[in-house]
PDB file of C-alpha atoms in Angstrom:
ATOM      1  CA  UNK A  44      22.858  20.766  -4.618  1.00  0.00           C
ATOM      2  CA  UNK A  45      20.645  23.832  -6.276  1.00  0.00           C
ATOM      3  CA  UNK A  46      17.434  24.599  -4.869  1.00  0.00           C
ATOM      4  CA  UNK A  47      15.846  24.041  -8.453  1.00  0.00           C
ATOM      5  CA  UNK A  48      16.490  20.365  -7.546  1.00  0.00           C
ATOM      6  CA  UNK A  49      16.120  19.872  -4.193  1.00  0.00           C
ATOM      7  CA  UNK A  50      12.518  21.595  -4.761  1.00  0.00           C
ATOM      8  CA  UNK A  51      12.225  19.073  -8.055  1.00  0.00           C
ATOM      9  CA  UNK A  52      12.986  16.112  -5.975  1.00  0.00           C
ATOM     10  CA  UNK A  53      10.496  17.202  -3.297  1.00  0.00           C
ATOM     11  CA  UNK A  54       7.607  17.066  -5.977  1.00  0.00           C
ATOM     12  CA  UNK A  55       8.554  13.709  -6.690  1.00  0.00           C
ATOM     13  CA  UNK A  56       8.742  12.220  -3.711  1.00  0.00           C
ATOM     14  CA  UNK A  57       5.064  14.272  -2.859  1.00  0.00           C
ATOM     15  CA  UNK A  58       3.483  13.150  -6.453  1.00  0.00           C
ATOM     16  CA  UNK A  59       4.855   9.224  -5.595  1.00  0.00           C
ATOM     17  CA  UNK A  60       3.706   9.607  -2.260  1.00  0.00           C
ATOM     18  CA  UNK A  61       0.422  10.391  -3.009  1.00  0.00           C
ATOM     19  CA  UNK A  62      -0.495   7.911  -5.190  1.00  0.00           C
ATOM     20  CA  UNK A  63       0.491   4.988  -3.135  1.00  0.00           C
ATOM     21  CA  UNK A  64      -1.252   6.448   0.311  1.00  0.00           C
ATOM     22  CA  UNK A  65      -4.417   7.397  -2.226  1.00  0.00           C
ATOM     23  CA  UNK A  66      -4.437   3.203  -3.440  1.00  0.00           C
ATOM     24  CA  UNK A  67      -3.802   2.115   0.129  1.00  0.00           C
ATOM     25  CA  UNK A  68      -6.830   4.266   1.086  1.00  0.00           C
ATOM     26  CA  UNK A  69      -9.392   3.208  -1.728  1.00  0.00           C
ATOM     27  CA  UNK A  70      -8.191  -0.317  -1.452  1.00  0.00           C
ATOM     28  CA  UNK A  71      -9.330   0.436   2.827  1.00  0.00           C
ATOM     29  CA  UNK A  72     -12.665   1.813   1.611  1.00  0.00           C
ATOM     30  CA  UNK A  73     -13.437  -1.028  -1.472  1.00  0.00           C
ATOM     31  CA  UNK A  74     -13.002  -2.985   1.664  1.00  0.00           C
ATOM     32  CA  UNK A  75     -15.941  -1.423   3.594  1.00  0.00           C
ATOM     33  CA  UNK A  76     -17.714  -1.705   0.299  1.00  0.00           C
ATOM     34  CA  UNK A  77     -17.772   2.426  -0.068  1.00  0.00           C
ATOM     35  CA  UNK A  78     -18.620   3.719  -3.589  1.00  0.00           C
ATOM     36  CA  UNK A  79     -16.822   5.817  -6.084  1.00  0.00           C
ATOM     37  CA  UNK A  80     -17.057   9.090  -4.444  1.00  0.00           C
ATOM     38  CA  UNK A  81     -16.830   7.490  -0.844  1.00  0.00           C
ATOM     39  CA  UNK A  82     -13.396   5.790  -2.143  1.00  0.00           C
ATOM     40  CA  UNK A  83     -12.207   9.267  -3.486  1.00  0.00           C
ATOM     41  CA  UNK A  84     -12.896  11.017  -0.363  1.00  0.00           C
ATOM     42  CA  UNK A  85     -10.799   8.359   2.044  1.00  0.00           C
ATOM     43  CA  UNK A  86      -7.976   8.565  -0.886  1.00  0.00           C
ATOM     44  CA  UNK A  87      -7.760  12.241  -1.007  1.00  0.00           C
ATOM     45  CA  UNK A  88      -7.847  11.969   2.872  1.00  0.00           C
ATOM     46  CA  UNK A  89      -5.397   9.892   3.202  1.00  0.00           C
ATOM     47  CA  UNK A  90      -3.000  11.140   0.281  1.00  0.00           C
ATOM     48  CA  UNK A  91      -2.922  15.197   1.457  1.00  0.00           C
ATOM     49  CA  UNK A  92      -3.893  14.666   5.246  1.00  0.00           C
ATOM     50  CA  UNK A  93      -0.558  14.590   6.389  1.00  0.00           C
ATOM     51  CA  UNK A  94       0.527  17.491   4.663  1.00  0.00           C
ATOM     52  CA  UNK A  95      -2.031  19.423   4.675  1.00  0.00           C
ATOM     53  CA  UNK A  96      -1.529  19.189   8.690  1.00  0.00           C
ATOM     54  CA  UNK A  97       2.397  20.035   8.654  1.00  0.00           C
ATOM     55  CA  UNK A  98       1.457  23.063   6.191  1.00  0.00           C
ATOM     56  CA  UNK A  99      -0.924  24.505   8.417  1.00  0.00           C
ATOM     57  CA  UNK A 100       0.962  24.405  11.224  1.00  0.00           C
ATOM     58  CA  UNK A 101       4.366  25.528   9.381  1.00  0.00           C
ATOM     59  CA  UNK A 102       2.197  28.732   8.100  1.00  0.00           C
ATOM     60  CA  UNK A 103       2.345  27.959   4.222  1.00  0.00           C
ATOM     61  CA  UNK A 104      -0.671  27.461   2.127  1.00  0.00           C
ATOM     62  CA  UNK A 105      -1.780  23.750   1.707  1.00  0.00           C
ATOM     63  CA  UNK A 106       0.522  21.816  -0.915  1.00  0.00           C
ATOM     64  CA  UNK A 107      -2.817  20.420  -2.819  1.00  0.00           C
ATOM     65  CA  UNK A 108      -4.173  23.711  -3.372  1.00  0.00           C
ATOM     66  CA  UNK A 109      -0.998  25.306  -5.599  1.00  0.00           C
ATOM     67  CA  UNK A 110      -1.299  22.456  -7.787  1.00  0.00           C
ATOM     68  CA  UNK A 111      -3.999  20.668  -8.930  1.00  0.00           C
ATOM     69  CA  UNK A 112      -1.427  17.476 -10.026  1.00  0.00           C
ATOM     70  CA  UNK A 113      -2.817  15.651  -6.347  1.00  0.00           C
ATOM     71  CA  UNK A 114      -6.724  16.435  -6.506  1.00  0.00           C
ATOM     72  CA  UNK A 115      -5.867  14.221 -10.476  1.00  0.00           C
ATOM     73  CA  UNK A 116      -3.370  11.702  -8.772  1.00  0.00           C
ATOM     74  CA  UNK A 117      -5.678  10.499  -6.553  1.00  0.00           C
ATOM     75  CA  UNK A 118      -8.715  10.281  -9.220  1.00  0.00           C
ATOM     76  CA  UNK A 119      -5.849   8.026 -11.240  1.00  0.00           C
ATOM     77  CA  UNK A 120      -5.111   5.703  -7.985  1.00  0.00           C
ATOM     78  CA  UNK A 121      -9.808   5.368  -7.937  1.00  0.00           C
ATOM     79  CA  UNK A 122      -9.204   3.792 -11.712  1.00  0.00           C
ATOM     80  CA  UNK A 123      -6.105   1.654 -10.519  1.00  0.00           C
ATOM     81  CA  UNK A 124      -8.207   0.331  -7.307  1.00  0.00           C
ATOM     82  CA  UNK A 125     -11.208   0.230  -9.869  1.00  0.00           C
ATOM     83  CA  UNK A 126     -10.114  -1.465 -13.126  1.00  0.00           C
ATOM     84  CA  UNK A 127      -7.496  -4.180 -10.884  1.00  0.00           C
ATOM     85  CA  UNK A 128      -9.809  -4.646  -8.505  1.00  0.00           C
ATOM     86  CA  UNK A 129      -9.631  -8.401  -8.466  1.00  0.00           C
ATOM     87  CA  UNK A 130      -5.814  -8.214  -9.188  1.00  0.00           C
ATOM     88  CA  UNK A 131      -5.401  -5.810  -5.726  1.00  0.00           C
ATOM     89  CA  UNK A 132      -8.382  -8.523  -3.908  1.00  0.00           C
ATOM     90  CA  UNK A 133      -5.996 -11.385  -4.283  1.00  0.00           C
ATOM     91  CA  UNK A 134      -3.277  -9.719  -2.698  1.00  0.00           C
ATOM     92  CA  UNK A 135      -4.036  -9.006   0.582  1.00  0.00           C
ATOM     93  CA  UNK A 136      -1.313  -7.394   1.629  1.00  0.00           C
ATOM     94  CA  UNK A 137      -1.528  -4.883  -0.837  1.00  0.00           C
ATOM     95  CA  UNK A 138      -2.577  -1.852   1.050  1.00  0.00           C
ATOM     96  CA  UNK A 139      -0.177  -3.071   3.292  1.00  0.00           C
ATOM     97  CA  UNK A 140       2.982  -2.201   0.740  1.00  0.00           C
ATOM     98  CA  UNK A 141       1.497   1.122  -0.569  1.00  0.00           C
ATOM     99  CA  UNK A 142       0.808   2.198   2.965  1.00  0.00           C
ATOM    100  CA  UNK A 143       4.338   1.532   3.670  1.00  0.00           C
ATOM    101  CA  UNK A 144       5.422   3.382   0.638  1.00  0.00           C
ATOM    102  CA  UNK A 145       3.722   6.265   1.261  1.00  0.00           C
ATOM    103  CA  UNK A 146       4.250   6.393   5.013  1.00  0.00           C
ATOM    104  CA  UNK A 147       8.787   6.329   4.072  1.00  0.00           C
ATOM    105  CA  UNK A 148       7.787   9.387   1.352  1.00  0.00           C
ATOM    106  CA  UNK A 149       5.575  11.853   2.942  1.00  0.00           C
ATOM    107  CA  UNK A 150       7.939  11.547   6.097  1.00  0.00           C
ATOM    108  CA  UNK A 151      10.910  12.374   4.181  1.00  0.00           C
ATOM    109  CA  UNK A 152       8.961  15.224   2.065  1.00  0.00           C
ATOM    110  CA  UNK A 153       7.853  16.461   5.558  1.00  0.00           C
ATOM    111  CA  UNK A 154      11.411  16.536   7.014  1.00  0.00           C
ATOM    112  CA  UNK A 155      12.537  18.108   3.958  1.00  0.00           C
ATOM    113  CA  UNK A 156      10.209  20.684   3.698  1.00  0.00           C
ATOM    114  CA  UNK A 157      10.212  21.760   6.881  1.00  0.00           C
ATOM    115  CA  UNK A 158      14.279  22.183   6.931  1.00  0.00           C
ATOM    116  CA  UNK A 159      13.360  24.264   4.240  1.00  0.00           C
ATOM    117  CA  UNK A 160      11.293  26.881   6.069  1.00  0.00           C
ATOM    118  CA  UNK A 161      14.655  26.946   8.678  1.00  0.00           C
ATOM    119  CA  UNK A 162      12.747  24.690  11.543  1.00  0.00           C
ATOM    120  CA  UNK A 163      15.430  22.814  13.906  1.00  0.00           C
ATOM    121  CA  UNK A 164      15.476  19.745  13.115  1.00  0.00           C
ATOM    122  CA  UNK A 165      13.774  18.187  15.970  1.00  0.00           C
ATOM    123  CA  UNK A 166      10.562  19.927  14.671  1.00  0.00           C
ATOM    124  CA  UNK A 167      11.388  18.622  11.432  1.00  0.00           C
ATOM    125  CA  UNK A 168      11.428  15.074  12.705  1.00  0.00           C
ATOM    126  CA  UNK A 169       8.372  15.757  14.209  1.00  0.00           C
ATOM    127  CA  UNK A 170       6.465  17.377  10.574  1.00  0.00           C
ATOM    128  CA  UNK A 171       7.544  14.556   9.074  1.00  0.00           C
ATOM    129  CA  UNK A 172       5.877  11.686  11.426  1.00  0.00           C
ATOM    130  CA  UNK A 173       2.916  13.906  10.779  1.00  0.00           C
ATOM    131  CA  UNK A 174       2.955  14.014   7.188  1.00  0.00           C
ATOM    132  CA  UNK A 175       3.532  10.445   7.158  1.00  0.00           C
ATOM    133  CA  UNK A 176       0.955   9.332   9.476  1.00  0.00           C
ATOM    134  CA  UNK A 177      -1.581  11.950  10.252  1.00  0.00           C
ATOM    135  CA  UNK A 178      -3.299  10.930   7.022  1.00  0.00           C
ATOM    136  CA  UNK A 179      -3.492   6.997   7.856  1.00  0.00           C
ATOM    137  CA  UNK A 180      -5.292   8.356  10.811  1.00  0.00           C
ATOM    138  CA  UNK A 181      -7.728  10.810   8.941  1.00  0.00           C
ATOM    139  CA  UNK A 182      -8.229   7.536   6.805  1.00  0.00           C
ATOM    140  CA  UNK A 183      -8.840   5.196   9.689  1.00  0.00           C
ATOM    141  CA  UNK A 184     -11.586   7.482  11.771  1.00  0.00           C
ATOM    142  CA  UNK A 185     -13.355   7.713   8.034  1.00  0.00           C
ATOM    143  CA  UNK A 186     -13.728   3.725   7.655  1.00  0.00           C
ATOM    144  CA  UNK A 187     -14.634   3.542  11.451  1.00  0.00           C
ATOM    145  CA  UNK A 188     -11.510   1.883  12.207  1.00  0.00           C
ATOM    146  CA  UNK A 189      -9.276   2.500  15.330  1.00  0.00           C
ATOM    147  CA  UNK A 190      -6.174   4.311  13.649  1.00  0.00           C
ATOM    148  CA  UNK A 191      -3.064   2.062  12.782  1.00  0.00           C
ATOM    149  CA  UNK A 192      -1.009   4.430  14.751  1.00  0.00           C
ATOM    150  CA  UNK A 193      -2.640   3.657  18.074  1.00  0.00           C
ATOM    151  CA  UNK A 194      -2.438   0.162  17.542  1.00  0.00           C
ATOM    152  CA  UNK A 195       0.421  -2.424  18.050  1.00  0.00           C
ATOM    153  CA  UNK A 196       1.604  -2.366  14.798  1.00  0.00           C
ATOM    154  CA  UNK A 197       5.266  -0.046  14.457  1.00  0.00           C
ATOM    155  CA  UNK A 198       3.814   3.090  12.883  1.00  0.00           C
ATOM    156  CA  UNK A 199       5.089   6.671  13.643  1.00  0.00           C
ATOM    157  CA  UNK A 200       7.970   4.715  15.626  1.00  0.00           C
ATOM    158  CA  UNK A 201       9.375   4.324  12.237  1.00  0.00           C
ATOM    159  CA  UNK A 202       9.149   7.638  11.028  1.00  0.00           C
ATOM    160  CA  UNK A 203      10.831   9.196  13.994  1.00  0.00           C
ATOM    161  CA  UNK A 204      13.687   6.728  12.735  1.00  0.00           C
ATOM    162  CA  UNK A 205      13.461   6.785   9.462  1.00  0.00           C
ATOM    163  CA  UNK A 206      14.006  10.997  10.757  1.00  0.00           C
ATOM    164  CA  UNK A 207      17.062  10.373  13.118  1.00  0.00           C
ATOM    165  CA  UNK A 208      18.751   8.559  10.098  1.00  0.00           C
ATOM    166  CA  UNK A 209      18.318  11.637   7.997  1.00  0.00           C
ATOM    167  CA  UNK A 210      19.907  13.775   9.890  1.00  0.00           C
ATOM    168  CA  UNK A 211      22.450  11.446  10.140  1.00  0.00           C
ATOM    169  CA  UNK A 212      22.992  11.371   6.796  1.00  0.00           C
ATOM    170  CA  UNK A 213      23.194  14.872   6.623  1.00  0.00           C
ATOM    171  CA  UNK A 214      25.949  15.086   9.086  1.00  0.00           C
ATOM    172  CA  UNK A 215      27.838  12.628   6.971  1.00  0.00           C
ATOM    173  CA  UNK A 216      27.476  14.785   4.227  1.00  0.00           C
ATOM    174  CA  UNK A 217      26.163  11.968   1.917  1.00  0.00           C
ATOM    175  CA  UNK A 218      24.704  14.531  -0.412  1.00  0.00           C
ATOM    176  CA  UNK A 219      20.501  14.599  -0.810  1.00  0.00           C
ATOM    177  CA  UNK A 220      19.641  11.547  -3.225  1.00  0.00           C
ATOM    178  CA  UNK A 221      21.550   8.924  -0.847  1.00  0.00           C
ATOM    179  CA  UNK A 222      20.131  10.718   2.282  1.00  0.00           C
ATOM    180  CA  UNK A 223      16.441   9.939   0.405  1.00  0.00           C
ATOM    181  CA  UNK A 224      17.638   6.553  -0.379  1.00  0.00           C
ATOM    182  CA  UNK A 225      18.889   5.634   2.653  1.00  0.00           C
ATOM    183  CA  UNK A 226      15.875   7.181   5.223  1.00  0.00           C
ATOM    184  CA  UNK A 227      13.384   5.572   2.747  1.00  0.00           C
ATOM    185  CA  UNK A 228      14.591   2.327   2.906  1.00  0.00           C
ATOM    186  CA  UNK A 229      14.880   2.515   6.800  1.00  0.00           C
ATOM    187  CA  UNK A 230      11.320   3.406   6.863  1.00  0.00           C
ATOM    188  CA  UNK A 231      10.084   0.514   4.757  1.00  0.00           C
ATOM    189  CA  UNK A 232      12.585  -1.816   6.286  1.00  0.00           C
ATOM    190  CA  UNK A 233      11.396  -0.989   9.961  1.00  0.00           C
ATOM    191  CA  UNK A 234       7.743  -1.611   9.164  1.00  0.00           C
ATOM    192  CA  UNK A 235       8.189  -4.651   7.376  1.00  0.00           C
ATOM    193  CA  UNK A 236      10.372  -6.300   9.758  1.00  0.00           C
ATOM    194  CA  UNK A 237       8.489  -5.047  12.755  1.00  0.00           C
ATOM    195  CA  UNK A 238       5.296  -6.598  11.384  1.00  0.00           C
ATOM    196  CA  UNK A 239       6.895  -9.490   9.876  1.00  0.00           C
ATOM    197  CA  UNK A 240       8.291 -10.348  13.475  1.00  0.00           C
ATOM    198  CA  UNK A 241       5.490  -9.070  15.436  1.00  0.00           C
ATOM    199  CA  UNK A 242       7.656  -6.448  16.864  1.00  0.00           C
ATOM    200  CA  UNK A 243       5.584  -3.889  19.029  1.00  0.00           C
ATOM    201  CA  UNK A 244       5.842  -1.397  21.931  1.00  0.00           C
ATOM    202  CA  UNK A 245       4.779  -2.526  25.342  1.00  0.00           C
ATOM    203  CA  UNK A 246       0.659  -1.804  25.953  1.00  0.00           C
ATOM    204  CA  UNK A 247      -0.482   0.848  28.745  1.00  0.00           C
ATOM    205  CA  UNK A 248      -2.347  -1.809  31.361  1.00  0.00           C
ATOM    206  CA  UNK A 249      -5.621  -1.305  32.495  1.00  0.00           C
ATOM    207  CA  UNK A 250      -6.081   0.732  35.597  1.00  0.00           C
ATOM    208  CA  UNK A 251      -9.292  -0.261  38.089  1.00  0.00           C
TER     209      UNK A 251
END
């Protein structure tokens, strides 16, 4: 597969990504009763926070500041949360599915970007459980919440697997789109069973 669309594919999977961690983040902050700009803040937060992070740290400038398509995305996902407001109240689990969503993207955009720069692909495992949850936790400290990825709930467990699956998939040679396919669906699948189930890790005991 060409470069042209491996890096096309990449933007999708970024843009699609962002919108459904911006909703999951507004929907947080409508919660806590924020206002517009408050909302917009924890949205763009939660939508670049993650890869903003990875960038940083992989020594490339931000992806939000080369194109101004995410700053706009995330205004669109304020007028979702804002004109189906009552719509996105009586489903609860709402922010629930778009978090999901965006956690499976931004970890595969993270592991794919990351190859891309010529990391190993532990480290690329690693970029992408950032990108996927570093901005859930930028979004939690903002609502005063204790971040989801500290808690019981299967978090960044499930982008480290959604990870090992991709490489699998590479060293099947199953070719790019079913490698996306397949790792995204893992991702999804492991948080919705684990918190369907009640699956967790084991809890650190108190030590007096």
């Amino acid at each position: 597969m060409s470069f042209i669309e491996t890096d096309t594919i990449q933007h999708i999977i970024e843009f699609i990504g962002t919108l459904a961690f911006a909703i999951s983040g507004i929907r947080l902050a409508a919660a806590k009763q924020f206002d517009w700009f408050g909302g917009y803040v924890v949205g763009l937060a939660t939508a670049i926070g993650g890869g903003t992070m990875r960038d940083l740290m992989l020594g490339t400038t931000p992806f939000w500041m080369t194109d101004s398509i995410y700053i706009i995305c995330t205004g669109v996902a304020l007028m979702v949360v804002i004109i189906f407001k009552r719509q996105l109240v009586r489903l609860n689990n709402t922010w629930f599915i778009f978090d999901t969503l965006g956690l499976a993207l931004f970890t595969i955009a993270g592991i794919q970007k990351t190859l891309g720069f010529g990391q190993p692909y532990w480290v690329a495992i690693i970029m992408g459980c950032i990108t996927g949850a570093a901005g859930g936790v930028m979004r939690d400290v903002l609502i005063n919440e204790v971040p989801l990825i500290f808690r019981k709930e299967i978090y960044a467990v499930a982008c480290i697997i959604g990870g090992m699956v991709y490489q699998i998939c590479n060293l099947l040679k199953l070719g790019l789109e079913m490698t996306v396919l397949v790792s995204f669906v893992t991702v999804v699948m492991v948080r919705v069973v684990a918190v369907k189930y009640h699956i967790t890790l084991p809890h650190l005991k108190n030590i007096e």
